[in-house]
Short mmCIF file of C-alpha atoms and ligand atoms in Angstrom, two decimals:
data_model
loop_
_atom_site.label_atom_id
_atom_site.label_comp_id
_atom_site.label_asym_id
_atom_site.label_seq_id
_atom_site.Cartn_x
_atom_site.Cartn_y
_atom_site.Cartn_z
CA MET A 1 -222.08 35.12 -163.85
CA VAL A 2 -225.20 34.74 -161.96
CA ILE A 3 -228.11 33.98 -164.29
CA THR A 4 -230.53 36.93 -164.11
CA ALA A 5 -234.04 36.39 -163.26
CA ALA A 6 -235.12 38.37 -166.29
CA LEU A 7 -233.18 35.81 -168.56
CA TRP A 8 -235.01 32.74 -166.97
CA GLN A 9 -238.45 34.61 -167.47
CA ASP A 10 -237.44 35.32 -171.18
CA PHE A 11 -236.69 31.66 -171.65
CA LEU A 12 -239.98 30.54 -169.91
CA THR A 13 -241.89 32.90 -171.99
CA ILE A 14 -240.38 31.44 -175.30
CA VAL A 15 -240.78 28.13 -173.98
CA ARG A 16 -244.56 28.67 -173.26
CA GLU A 17 -245.17 29.83 -176.66
CA GLU A 18 -243.55 26.77 -177.95
CA VAL A 19 -244.99 23.80 -175.73
CA GLY A 20 -247.65 25.73 -174.03
CA SER A 21 -248.33 27.05 -170.40
CA ARG A 22 -249.44 23.61 -169.07
CA VAL A 23 -245.99 22.05 -169.68
CA VAL A 24 -244.34 24.96 -168.44
CA GLU A 25 -246.35 25.01 -165.24
CA THR A 26 -245.80 21.31 -164.63
CA TRP A 27 -241.99 20.72 -165.43
CA PHE A 28 -240.38 24.04 -166.25
CA LYS A 29 -241.50 25.92 -163.20
CA ALA A 30 -240.03 23.32 -160.85
CA VAL A 31 -236.70 24.09 -161.93
CA LYS A 32 -234.64 27.00 -160.51
CA PRO A 33 -231.85 28.53 -162.54
CA VAL A 34 -228.56 28.73 -160.53
CA ARG A 35 -225.88 30.25 -162.37
CA TRP A 36 -224.28 30.53 -165.95
CA ASP A 37 -220.82 29.75 -166.27
CA ALA A 38 -219.45 31.97 -169.19
CA VAL A 39 -216.24 30.14 -169.41
CA SER A 40 -217.09 26.69 -169.50
CA LYS A 41 -220.63 27.43 -171.12
CA VAL A 42 -222.56 25.58 -168.51
CA MET A 43 -225.84 26.61 -167.26
CA TYR A 44 -226.28 25.28 -163.90
CA LEU A 45 -230.06 24.53 -162.90
CA GLU A 46 -231.50 22.84 -159.68
CA ALA A 47 -234.32 20.29 -159.83
CA PRO A 48 -236.53 19.33 -156.86
CA ASN A 49 -235.94 15.63 -157.58
CA GLN A 50 -234.59 13.24 -160.19
CA PHE A 51 -237.99 12.66 -161.64
CA VAL A 52 -238.30 16.22 -162.77
CA GLN A 53 -234.87 16.45 -164.23
CA GLN A 54 -235.11 13.07 -166.10
CA TRP A 55 -238.47 14.24 -167.68
CA LEU A 56 -237.13 17.66 -168.62
CA MET A 57 -233.98 16.03 -170.03
CA THR A 58 -235.72 13.32 -171.84
CA HIS A 59 -238.28 15.50 -173.52
CA TYR A 60 -236.81 19.08 -173.41
CA SER A 61 -233.13 18.90 -173.56
CA ASP A 62 -233.01 20.47 -177.18
CA LEU A 63 -235.40 23.21 -176.12
CA PHE A 64 -233.26 24.18 -173.36
CA ARG A 65 -229.98 24.23 -175.22
CA LEU A 66 -231.58 25.98 -178.01
CA HIS A 67 -233.24 28.71 -176.57
CA LEU A 68 -230.79 29.25 -173.55
CA GLY A 69 -228.16 29.31 -176.38
CA ARG A 70 -230.13 31.99 -178.24
CA LEU A 71 -230.59 34.03 -175.27
CA LEU A 72 -226.94 33.93 -174.13
CA ASN A 73 -225.99 34.26 -177.71
CA GLU A 74 -223.87 31.30 -177.34
CA LYS A 75 -223.55 28.50 -180.08
CA GLN A 76 -223.16 25.74 -177.58
CA VAL A 77 -224.49 25.46 -174.01
CA SER A 78 -224.28 22.53 -171.71
CA ILE A 79 -226.85 22.06 -168.98
CA SER A 80 -225.88 20.78 -165.50
CA PHE A 81 -228.67 19.75 -162.91
CA ALA A 82 -228.26 19.51 -159.21
CA LEU A 83 -230.82 18.35 -156.63
CA GLU A 84 -232.38 21.42 -155.05
CA GLY A 85 -230.96 22.31 -151.80
CA THR A 86 -227.98 19.88 -151.85
CA GLY A 87 -225.98 20.82 -154.74
CA ALA A 88 -225.63 17.18 -155.50
CA GLU A 89 -225.21 16.79 -159.24
CA LEU A 90 -228.10 14.94 -160.96
CA CYS A 91 -226.91 15.08 -164.45
CA SER A 92 -224.95 16.97 -167.16
CA VAL A 93 -226.11 17.24 -170.84
CA VAL A 94 -223.26 18.25 -173.06
CA GLN A 95 -224.13 19.42 -176.45
CA ARG A 96 -222.56 17.06 -178.98
CA PRO A 97 -220.75 19.20 -181.80
CA ASP A 98 -222.98 18.00 -184.57
CA GLU A 99 -225.81 19.54 -182.63
CA SER A 100 -224.56 23.02 -182.76
CA PHE A 101 -226.53 25.77 -184.29
CA GLN A 102 -226.22 28.91 -185.61
CA PRO A 103 -227.29 31.82 -183.24
CA ALA A 104 -230.37 33.30 -185.00
CA THR A 105 -231.85 36.72 -184.77
CA ALA A 106 -235.51 35.71 -185.06
CA PHE A 107 -236.74 32.50 -183.23
CA SER A 108 -237.88 29.84 -185.16
CA GLN A 109 -239.50 26.57 -184.51
CA PRO A 110 -236.90 24.07 -183.57
CA LYS A 111 -237.35 20.85 -185.70
CA ASN A 112 -235.83 18.34 -183.34
CA ILE A 113 -238.13 18.70 -180.30
CA ARG A 114 -239.52 15.44 -179.53
CA PRO A 115 -243.24 15.42 -178.56
CA ALA A 116 -244.13 14.97 -174.76
CA ALA A 117 -244.47 11.20 -173.79
CA THR A 118 -247.89 9.66 -174.01
CA ALA A 119 -248.42 9.69 -170.24
CA GLU A 120 -248.35 13.45 -170.41
CA ARG A 121 -250.33 13.76 -173.51
CA ALA A 122 -252.90 11.48 -171.98
CA VAL A 123 -253.86 14.27 -169.61
CA MET A 124 -253.80 17.17 -171.73
CA PRO A 125 -257.15 18.69 -172.75
CA ALA A 126 -258.14 17.97 -176.39
CA ILE A 127 -259.24 20.97 -178.60
CA SER A 128 -262.75 20.73 -180.00
CA LYS A 129 -263.35 20.76 -183.70
CA HIS A 130 -265.59 23.98 -183.21
CA HIS A 131 -263.42 26.47 -184.78
CA LEU A 132 -264.22 30.01 -183.99
CA ARG A 133 -263.50 32.83 -186.26
CA SER A 134 -260.17 34.14 -186.11
CA LYS A 135 -258.63 30.72 -185.88
CA VAL A 136 -259.23 30.67 -182.23
CA VAL A 137 -260.71 27.31 -180.91
CA LEU A 138 -262.62 26.16 -177.67
CA ILE A 139 -260.92 23.71 -175.41
CA ASP A 140 -263.08 20.85 -175.37
CA ALA A 141 -262.52 20.09 -171.78
CA TYR A 142 -263.45 23.61 -170.50
CA ARG A 143 -267.13 23.31 -169.95
CA PHE A 144 -269.75 24.17 -167.27
CA ASP A 145 -269.84 20.68 -165.96
CA THR A 146 -266.34 20.33 -165.74
CA PHE A 147 -265.86 23.38 -163.49
CA VAL A 148 -266.14 22.70 -159.77
CA VAL A 149 -268.00 25.38 -157.80
CA GLY A 150 -267.24 26.38 -154.62
CA PRO A 151 -267.46 29.62 -152.39
CA SER A 152 -264.34 30.96 -154.05
CA ASN A 153 -265.86 31.02 -157.67
CA ALA A 154 -269.63 30.68 -156.98
CA LEU A 155 -270.50 34.21 -158.24
CA ALA A 156 -268.50 34.17 -161.42
CA PHE A 157 -269.94 30.70 -162.25
CA SER A 158 -273.48 31.62 -161.74
CA ALA A 159 -273.08 34.75 -163.52
CA ALA A 160 -271.44 33.12 -166.45
CA GLN A 161 -274.11 30.44 -166.70
CA ALA A 162 -276.88 33.23 -166.55
CA ALA A 163 -275.40 35.40 -168.99
CA ALA A 164 -274.93 32.40 -171.42
CA GLU A 165 -278.58 31.56 -170.89
CA ASN A 166 -279.72 35.04 -171.48
CA LEU A 167 -277.30 36.55 -174.23
CA GLY A 168 -277.09 40.16 -173.90
CA LYS A 169 -279.93 40.47 -171.58
CA LEU A 170 -278.90 39.95 -168.12
CA TYR A 171 -275.34 41.02 -167.19
CA ASN A 172 -273.75 42.98 -169.97
CA PRO A 173 -271.02 43.26 -169.82
CA LEU A 174 -270.00 40.35 -167.61
CA PHE A 175 -266.47 41.09 -166.09
CA LEU A 176 -264.57 38.17 -164.29
CA TYR A 177 -261.36 38.86 -162.55
CA GLY A 178 -259.09 36.82 -160.40
CA GLY A 179 -255.31 35.82 -160.42
CA SER A 180 -253.89 33.71 -162.83
CA GLY A 181 -254.76 30.16 -163.28
CA LEU A 182 -257.98 30.32 -161.09
CA GLY A 183 -260.46 29.50 -163.94
CA LYS A 184 -261.35 32.55 -165.83
CA THR A 185 -260.54 31.14 -169.28
CA HIS A 186 -262.31 28.02 -168.37
CA LEU A 187 -265.44 29.84 -167.76
CA LEU A 188 -265.02 31.91 -170.98
CA HIS A 189 -264.73 28.63 -173.09
CA ALA A 190 -267.75 27.07 -171.00
CA MET A 191 -269.86 30.00 -171.95
CA GLY A 192 -268.83 29.68 -175.66
CA HIS A 193 -269.66 25.77 -175.62
CA TYR A 194 -272.81 26.36 -173.99
CA VAL A 195 -274.12 28.97 -176.44
CA LYS A 196 -272.74 26.80 -179.30
CA GLU A 197 -274.71 24.23 -178.21
CA TYR A 198 -278.10 25.68 -177.45
CA ASN A 199 -277.89 28.60 -179.78
CA LYS A 200 -276.55 27.27 -183.04
CA LYS A 201 -277.13 30.54 -185.05
CA ALA A 202 -275.18 32.50 -182.58
CA THR A 203 -271.78 33.81 -183.53
CA ILE A 204 -269.15 33.46 -180.78
CA LEU A 205 -265.70 34.82 -180.72
CA TYR A 206 -263.42 34.08 -178.10
CA GLN A 207 -260.25 35.79 -178.26
CA PRO A 208 -257.31 36.34 -176.10
CA ALA A 209 -256.78 40.26 -175.66
CA ASP A 210 -253.10 40.03 -176.65
CA ARG A 211 -254.22 38.48 -179.74
CA PHE A 212 -256.87 41.28 -180.23
CA VAL A 213 -253.88 43.74 -179.89
CA HIS A 214 -251.69 41.82 -182.30
CA ASP A 215 -254.40 41.52 -184.98
CA PHE A 216 -255.10 45.16 -184.72
CA VAL A 217 -251.34 46.26 -184.97
CA GLN A 218 -251.41 43.91 -188.12
CA ALA A 219 -254.39 45.53 -189.38
CA ILE A 220 -252.96 49.21 -188.97
CA ARG A 221 -250.00 48.04 -190.78
CA THR A 222 -251.72 46.65 -193.61
CA ASN A 223 -254.27 49.52 -193.76
CA LYS A 224 -257.08 47.33 -192.86
CA ALA A 225 -258.19 49.06 -189.47
CA TYR A 226 -261.83 49.25 -190.85
CA GLU A 227 -261.93 45.54 -192.06
CA PHE A 228 -260.60 44.75 -188.40
CA GLU A 229 -263.42 46.65 -186.81
CA MET A 230 -266.02 45.08 -189.10
CA ARG A 231 -264.94 41.78 -188.33
CA TYR A 232 -266.91 42.24 -185.05
CA ARG A 233 -269.97 43.44 -186.52
CA ASP A 234 -271.98 40.10 -186.48
CA VAL A 235 -270.56 38.64 -183.16
CA ASP A 236 -273.36 37.85 -180.85
CA MET A 237 -271.05 37.05 -178.02
CA LEU A 238 -267.65 38.38 -177.69
CA LEU A 239 -265.35 36.53 -175.19
CA LEU A 240 -262.21 38.77 -174.42
CA ASP A 241 -259.85 37.04 -172.34
CA ASP A 242 -257.06 38.99 -170.21
CA VAL A 243 -258.31 42.35 -171.17
CA GLN A 244 -255.61 43.98 -169.02
CA PHE A 245 -253.27 43.34 -172.17
CA ILE A 246 -255.01 46.47 -173.82
CA SER A 247 -253.70 48.83 -170.91
CA LYS A 248 -251.19 51.63 -172.00
CA LYS A 249 -252.23 50.95 -175.77
CA GLU A 250 -254.23 53.91 -176.64
CA GLN A 251 -255.05 53.13 -180.39
CA THR A 252 -256.07 49.55 -179.57
CA GLN A 253 -258.11 51.14 -176.64
CA GLU A 254 -259.90 53.40 -179.06
CA ILE A 255 -260.96 50.67 -181.45
CA PHE A 256 -261.95 48.39 -178.64
CA PHE A 257 -264.14 51.09 -177.20
CA ARG A 258 -265.78 51.67 -180.60
CA ILE A 259 -266.33 47.68 -180.86
CA PHE A 260 -267.49 47.41 -177.29
CA ASN A 261 -270.09 50.29 -178.08
CA MET A 262 -271.12 48.88 -181.37
CA LEU A 263 -271.92 45.32 -179.72
CA HIS A 264 -273.28 46.79 -176.45
CA GLN A 265 -275.79 49.00 -178.40
CA GLN A 266 -277.15 46.04 -180.48
CA GLY A 267 -277.64 44.00 -177.31
CA LYS A 268 -274.81 41.48 -177.95
CA GLN A 269 -273.21 39.74 -174.92
CA LEU A 270 -269.86 41.00 -173.99
CA VAL A 271 -267.68 38.97 -171.53
CA LEU A 272 -264.31 40.04 -170.31
CA THR A 273 -261.66 38.68 -167.84
CA SER A 274 -258.72 40.43 -166.32
CA ASP A 275 -256.23 39.72 -163.52
CA SER A 276 -257.67 42.45 -161.61
CA MET A 277 -260.62 44.77 -161.19
CA PRO A 278 -261.27 47.56 -163.77
CA CYS A 279 -260.34 50.09 -161.47
CA ASP A 280 -256.85 48.33 -160.80
CA ILE A 281 -256.01 47.86 -164.29
CA GLU A 282 -253.32 50.61 -164.93
CA GLY A 283 -253.22 52.50 -168.09
CA LEU A 284 -256.86 52.09 -169.10
CA ALA A 285 -258.83 55.09 -170.42
CA ASP A 286 -261.64 56.13 -168.00
CA ARG A 287 -264.37 55.72 -170.35
CA ILE A 288 -263.30 52.04 -170.96
CA ARG A 289 -263.19 51.46 -167.23
CA THR A 290 -266.68 52.85 -166.76
CA ARG A 291 -267.93 50.46 -169.48
CA LEU A 292 -266.36 47.66 -167.88
CA GLU A 293 -267.80 48.34 -164.69
CA GLY A 294 -271.28 48.86 -166.27
CA GLY A 295 -272.40 45.29 -165.95
CA LEU A 296 -271.50 42.69 -163.28
CA VAL A 297 -268.07 42.46 -161.87
CA ALA A 298 -267.48 39.17 -160.40
CA ASP A 299 -264.31 37.90 -158.76
CA ILE A 300 -262.59 34.35 -158.35
CA HIS A 301 -260.39 33.56 -155.65
CA MET A 302 -258.12 30.66 -154.85
CA PRO A 303 -260.37 27.88 -153.60
CA SER A 304 -260.58 26.10 -150.27
CA LEU A 305 -259.04 22.75 -149.55
CA GLU A 306 -262.25 21.18 -149.99
CA THR A 307 -262.90 22.52 -153.56
CA LYS A 308 -259.28 21.87 -154.49
CA ILE A 309 -259.81 18.08 -153.64
CA ALA A 310 -262.90 18.29 -155.60
CA ILE A 311 -261.17 19.75 -158.58
CA LEU A 312 -258.47 17.18 -158.52
CA HIS A 313 -261.16 14.33 -158.34
CA LYS A 314 -262.84 16.14 -161.28
CA LYS A 315 -259.67 16.31 -163.35
CA ALA A 316 -258.67 12.82 -162.69
CA GLU A 317 -262.16 11.75 -163.64
CA ALA A 318 -262.05 13.52 -166.91
CA ASN A 319 -258.89 11.77 -168.05
CA ASN A 320 -260.23 8.32 -166.78
CA TYR A 321 -258.23 7.68 -163.92
CA VAL A 322 -259.16 7.45 -160.17
CA VAL A 323 -257.22 9.31 -157.52
CA GLU A 324 -258.04 8.36 -153.95
CA ASP A 325 -259.08 11.05 -151.45
CA ASP A 326 -255.56 10.67 -149.55
CA VAL A 327 -253.68 11.44 -152.74
CA ALA A 328 -256.10 14.28 -153.53
CA TYR A 329 -255.79 15.61 -150.03
CA PHE A 330 -252.11 15.46 -150.24
CA ILE A 331 -251.78 17.25 -153.38
CA GLY A 332 -254.43 19.79 -152.37
CA SER A 333 -252.80 20.71 -149.44
CA ARG A 334 -249.32 21.34 -150.99
CA GLU A 335 -248.70 24.89 -151.32
CA CYS A 336 -249.77 26.56 -154.59
CA SER A 337 -251.14 29.73 -155.79
CA SER A 338 -253.41 28.58 -158.64
CA ILE A 339 -255.45 25.70 -160.08
CA ARG A 340 -253.13 25.40 -162.92
CA GLU A 341 -250.38 24.67 -160.57
CA LEU A 342 -252.37 22.21 -158.82
CA GLU A 343 -253.30 20.42 -161.87
CA GLY A 344 -249.58 20.58 -162.74
CA MET A 345 -248.81 18.77 -159.60
CA LEU A 346 -251.40 15.99 -160.40
CA ILE A 347 -250.09 15.68 -163.88
CA ARG A 348 -246.63 15.05 -162.48
CA VAL A 349 -247.76 12.46 -160.13
CA VAL A 350 -250.00 10.69 -162.61
CA ALA A 351 -247.35 10.74 -165.34
CA TYR A 352 -244.97 9.37 -162.88
CA ALA A 353 -247.09 6.51 -161.86
CA ALA A 354 -247.79 5.70 -165.64
CA LEU A 355 -244.21 5.84 -166.70
CA THR A 356 -243.06 3.62 -163.68
CA LYS A 357 -246.18 1.32 -163.81
CA GLN A 358 -247.03 2.06 -160.28
CA PRO A 359 -250.58 2.75 -158.48
CA VAL A 360 -250.87 6.54 -157.69
CA THR A 361 -250.36 6.49 -153.83
CA VAL A 362 -249.67 9.23 -151.19
CA GLY A 363 -246.05 7.79 -151.14
CA LEU A 364 -245.55 8.10 -154.66
CA ALA A 365 -247.18 11.59 -154.77
CA ARG A 366 -244.76 12.46 -152.05
CA LYS A 367 -241.69 11.18 -153.84
CA VAL A 368 -242.59 13.15 -156.86
CA LEU A 369 -243.65 16.45 -155.26
CA LEU A 370 -241.50 16.79 -152.22
CA SER A 371 -238.48 18.93 -152.75
CA SER A 372 -235.30 17.94 -150.92
CA ARG A 373 -235.66 20.72 -148.52
CA GLU A 374 -238.85 19.74 -147.04
CA PRO A 375 -238.55 17.95 -143.77
CA ARG A 376 -239.28 14.21 -143.77
CA ARG A 377 -242.62 13.00 -142.40
CA ILE A 378 -242.63 10.81 -139.36
CA ASP A 379 -242.80 7.35 -140.77
CA ALA A 380 -245.81 5.15 -140.32
CA GLY A 381 -243.55 2.67 -138.77
CA ASN A 382 -241.92 5.28 -136.69
CA GLN A 383 -242.58 4.91 -133.00
CA VAL A 384 -244.07 8.36 -132.93
CA GLY A 385 -246.87 7.58 -135.04
CA LEU A 386 -250.47 8.61 -134.40
CA ILE A 387 -250.23 7.93 -130.74
CA GLY A 388 -247.35 10.24 -130.48
CA ILE A 389 -248.93 13.00 -132.16
CA ALA A 390 -252.08 12.61 -130.12
CA LYS A 391 -249.88 12.67 -127.01
CA VAL A 392 -248.07 15.83 -128.01
CA VAL A 393 -251.26 17.72 -129.05
CA ALA A 394 -253.35 16.63 -126.04
CA LYS A 395 -250.60 17.70 -123.64
CA HIS A 396 -250.20 20.99 -125.37
CA PHE A 397 -253.84 21.95 -124.81
CA ASN A 398 -254.14 20.19 -121.25
CA TYR A 399 -256.03 17.19 -122.29
CA THR A 400 -255.20 13.39 -122.32
CA VAL A 401 -255.20 11.15 -125.27
CA ARG A 402 -258.22 9.39 -123.86
CA ASP A 403 -260.13 12.63 -124.12
CA LEU A 404 -259.07 13.02 -127.63
CA ARG A 405 -260.47 9.49 -128.67
CA SER A 406 -263.54 9.69 -126.60
CA THR A 407 -266.92 10.73 -128.08
CA LYS A 408 -267.10 13.92 -125.82
CA ARG A 409 -268.01 17.00 -127.98
CA ASN A 410 -267.44 20.09 -126.10
CA LYS A 411 -266.33 22.80 -128.58
CA ASP A 412 -262.77 23.18 -127.06
CA LEU A 413 -262.06 19.33 -127.27
CA VAL A 414 -263.48 18.86 -130.62
CA GLN A 415 -261.04 21.69 -131.80
CA VAL A 416 -258.11 19.93 -130.25
CA ARG A 417 -259.02 16.86 -131.88
CA HIS A 418 -259.20 18.57 -135.16
CA VAL A 419 -255.74 19.90 -134.59
CA ALA A 420 -254.38 16.34 -133.82
CA MET A 421 -255.90 15.11 -137.01
CA HIS A 422 -254.12 17.85 -138.91
CA PHE A 423 -250.90 16.97 -137.60
CA MET A 424 -251.46 13.50 -138.33
CA LYS A 425 -252.20 13.97 -141.79
CA LYS A 426 -249.32 16.52 -142.10
CA LEU A 427 -246.54 14.35 -140.40
CA THR A 428 -247.41 10.79 -141.18
CA VAL A 429 -248.45 8.68 -144.10
CA TYR A 430 -251.39 7.26 -142.51
CA SER A 431 -254.54 7.40 -144.67
CA LEU A 432 -257.57 9.45 -143.70
CA ARG A 433 -259.30 6.31 -143.02
CA GLU A 434 -256.55 5.19 -140.60
CA ILE A 435 -256.61 8.51 -138.72
CA GLY A 436 -260.63 8.15 -138.63
CA VAL A 437 -260.06 4.68 -137.26
CA PHE A 438 -257.89 5.97 -134.58
CA PHE A 439 -260.52 8.26 -133.29
CA GLU A 440 -262.97 5.44 -133.77
CA ARG A 441 -264.82 7.30 -136.42
CA LYS A 442 -266.16 5.15 -139.27
CA ASP A 443 -266.27 7.84 -141.89
CA HIS A 444 -263.22 9.21 -143.16
CA THR A 445 -265.09 12.44 -144.34
CA THR A 446 -265.04 13.53 -140.54
CA VAL A 447 -261.17 13.66 -141.06
CA ILE A 448 -261.56 15.78 -144.20
CA ASN A 449 -263.99 18.17 -142.73
CA ALA A 450 -261.71 18.46 -139.45
CA LEU A 451 -258.81 19.14 -141.85
CA GLU A 452 -260.60 21.81 -143.69
CA LYS A 453 -261.84 23.45 -140.55
CA VAL A 454 -258.08 23.65 -139.23
CA GLU A 455 -257.12 25.30 -142.65
CA LYS A 456 -259.82 27.93 -142.54
CA GLN A 457 -259.37 28.86 -139.06
CA ARG A 458 -255.67 29.07 -139.50
CA LEU A 459 -256.13 31.65 -142.14
CA SER A 460 -258.40 33.90 -140.21
CA ASP A 461 -257.29 33.39 -136.55
CA HIS A 462 -253.51 34.58 -135.81
CA HIS A 463 -253.78 33.28 -132.46
CA PHE A 464 -254.77 29.83 -133.66
CA ASP A 465 -252.05 30.01 -136.35
CA ARG A 466 -249.46 30.84 -133.55
CA GLU A 467 -250.74 27.98 -131.39
CA LEU A 468 -250.30 25.54 -134.31
CA ARG A 469 -246.69 27.00 -135.08
CA ALA A 470 -245.86 26.34 -131.57
CA ILE A 471 -246.91 22.50 -131.69
CA GLU A 472 -245.25 22.45 -135.06
CA ARG A 473 -241.95 23.26 -133.35
CA LYS A 474 -242.30 20.53 -130.91
CA PHE A 475 -242.56 18.04 -133.98
CA ASN A 476 -239.76 19.76 -135.64
CA LEU A 477 -237.23 18.52 -133.28
CA ARG A 478 -238.20 15.13 -134.66
CA TYR A 479 -237.76 16.03 -138.19
CA GLU A 480 -235.03 14.61 -140.08
CA GLU A 481 -233.44 16.66 -143.02
CA ARG A 482 -233.02 14.51 -145.99
P1 ADP B 1 -257.11 31.67 -165.88
O1 ADP B 1 -257.72 31.94 -167.18
O2 ADP B 1 -257.86 32.11 -164.62
O3 ADP B 1 -255.65 31.96 -165.67
P2 ADP B 1 -257.80 28.97 -166.53
O4 ADP B 1 -259.02 29.02 -166.65
O5 ADP B 1 -256.78 28.70 -167.67
O6 ADP B 1 -257.36 30.09 -165.47
O7 ADP B 1 -257.59 27.57 -165.45
C1 ADP B 1 -256.28 26.97 -165.23
C2 ADP B 1 -256.62 25.51 -165.03
O8 ADP B 1 -257.25 25.19 -163.85
C3 ADP B 1 -257.47 24.99 -166.17
O9 ADP B 1 -257.08 23.55 -166.55
C4 ADP B 1 -258.85 24.93 -165.64
O10 ADP B 1 -259.64 23.76 -166.20
C5 ADP B 1 -258.58 24.59 -164.19
N1 ADP B 1 -259.66 25.23 -163.26
C6 ADP B 1 -259.67 26.29 -162.65
N2 ADP B 1 -260.71 26.47 -161.93
C7 ADP B 1 -261.29 25.20 -161.93
C8 ADP B 1 -262.33 24.69 -161.48
N3 ADP B 1 -263.24 25.50 -160.42
N4 ADP B 1 -262.90 23.68 -161.66
C9 ADP B 1 -262.12 22.81 -162.60
N5 ADP B 1 -261.28 23.24 -163.10
C10 ADP B 1 -260.64 24.48 -162.73
MG1 MG B 2 -256.52 32.58 -168.65
#
């Protein structure tokens, strides 16, 4: 039987509840389910490299077996890991007879799950002691000064700051939207911290909307809907996260509408987030949509490479370690769709370095993050090297290597030079500094700027993108598959 995507998603949801989304993003998402063999009771999985597999098996093997067992309704489940793309077996974990469990109808907390190792815990955000009502706490690390501002989030950031400084007076409601893992929750918590610090009397309530729904359903069950509504009466700032969760839930929307109006009429600050604009949230009553659109609506996008690098430095700094520009650049230019994923990669790299007592270098990051399907980079020692890349790029655009290395600054040539830098960084292990030196530039930030420009233009200019792909194909001839 081929394992269904739905089963895997259910598994990830359960695991997320147990160990948190950070662990799931960092480790579990790296794994691909392959198939379930119902006869031998083996779940076949693929890992991008041995490190991920080892980490998962050391820390979470019980969790795999317990929850996959429950979802598949099997007492005993074995796990077999293969290296992604190769089918080469990495390890098999067979459940020992004394570890068997009874499939249960309700999920309960497994007792034998070992905590994550110190290396990983060291980079987890600590929860602050400021307990808000409803048992929700503010994450200590999510503050304005730990938020990196760039063009992708500048509007949301300044609106959040201004609203926190002028509670209820400026942008009310403030509605922030954007894809998952782009910093919405971070900004909500930052607003909470800010107001707590400067307005000690203010009552702040941060609440994920699914929690709002859950609490309301409980309240109805126990005939306490009125008490539920009254809980919000004295709130000065309501931070409601992921408001899309109230869609299609009529009764919840009804009470939300009342709470919203009650607070709004009293000039209390309302801040809401969602994964899409109010008009794109399906199953949301029109009157709520209108209310949500009545203040400021600000979006957050995926940041540029430059901002991603700054975020990686900030995250590293917050956890007391230093990540060199090269490593940040390498991680930042990996494909990813959220900052959460970006952070996950950084954690994986740092955790690996800590565990193996090695410095965090580009080589190490590559080892941890590159999956086996990706082409190998041209080695630093390889004869192709920087000069080889410069030759290919120069020839493609009818220039010479000497032109590229010169100080001539005509627009076309500058761009070709940037393209050469782009491929040098992409295809070799040379550092930004070394690439800078190749072009006789003293400052490696020139190289960072060049790389940033190429990435940007590639996104907006199809012709340019096609050109890069054509060059890429020339290099691909030299790629060796692992
Ligand atoms: P969302 O709520 O949009 O799904 P989060 O606020 O949970 O995303 O952010 C995911 C992770 O990314 C968090 O660890 C957060 O600190 C981090 N993050 C997102 N954007 C930024 C940023 N601009 N600066 C620093 N960290 C960020
Ligand atoms: Mg969030």
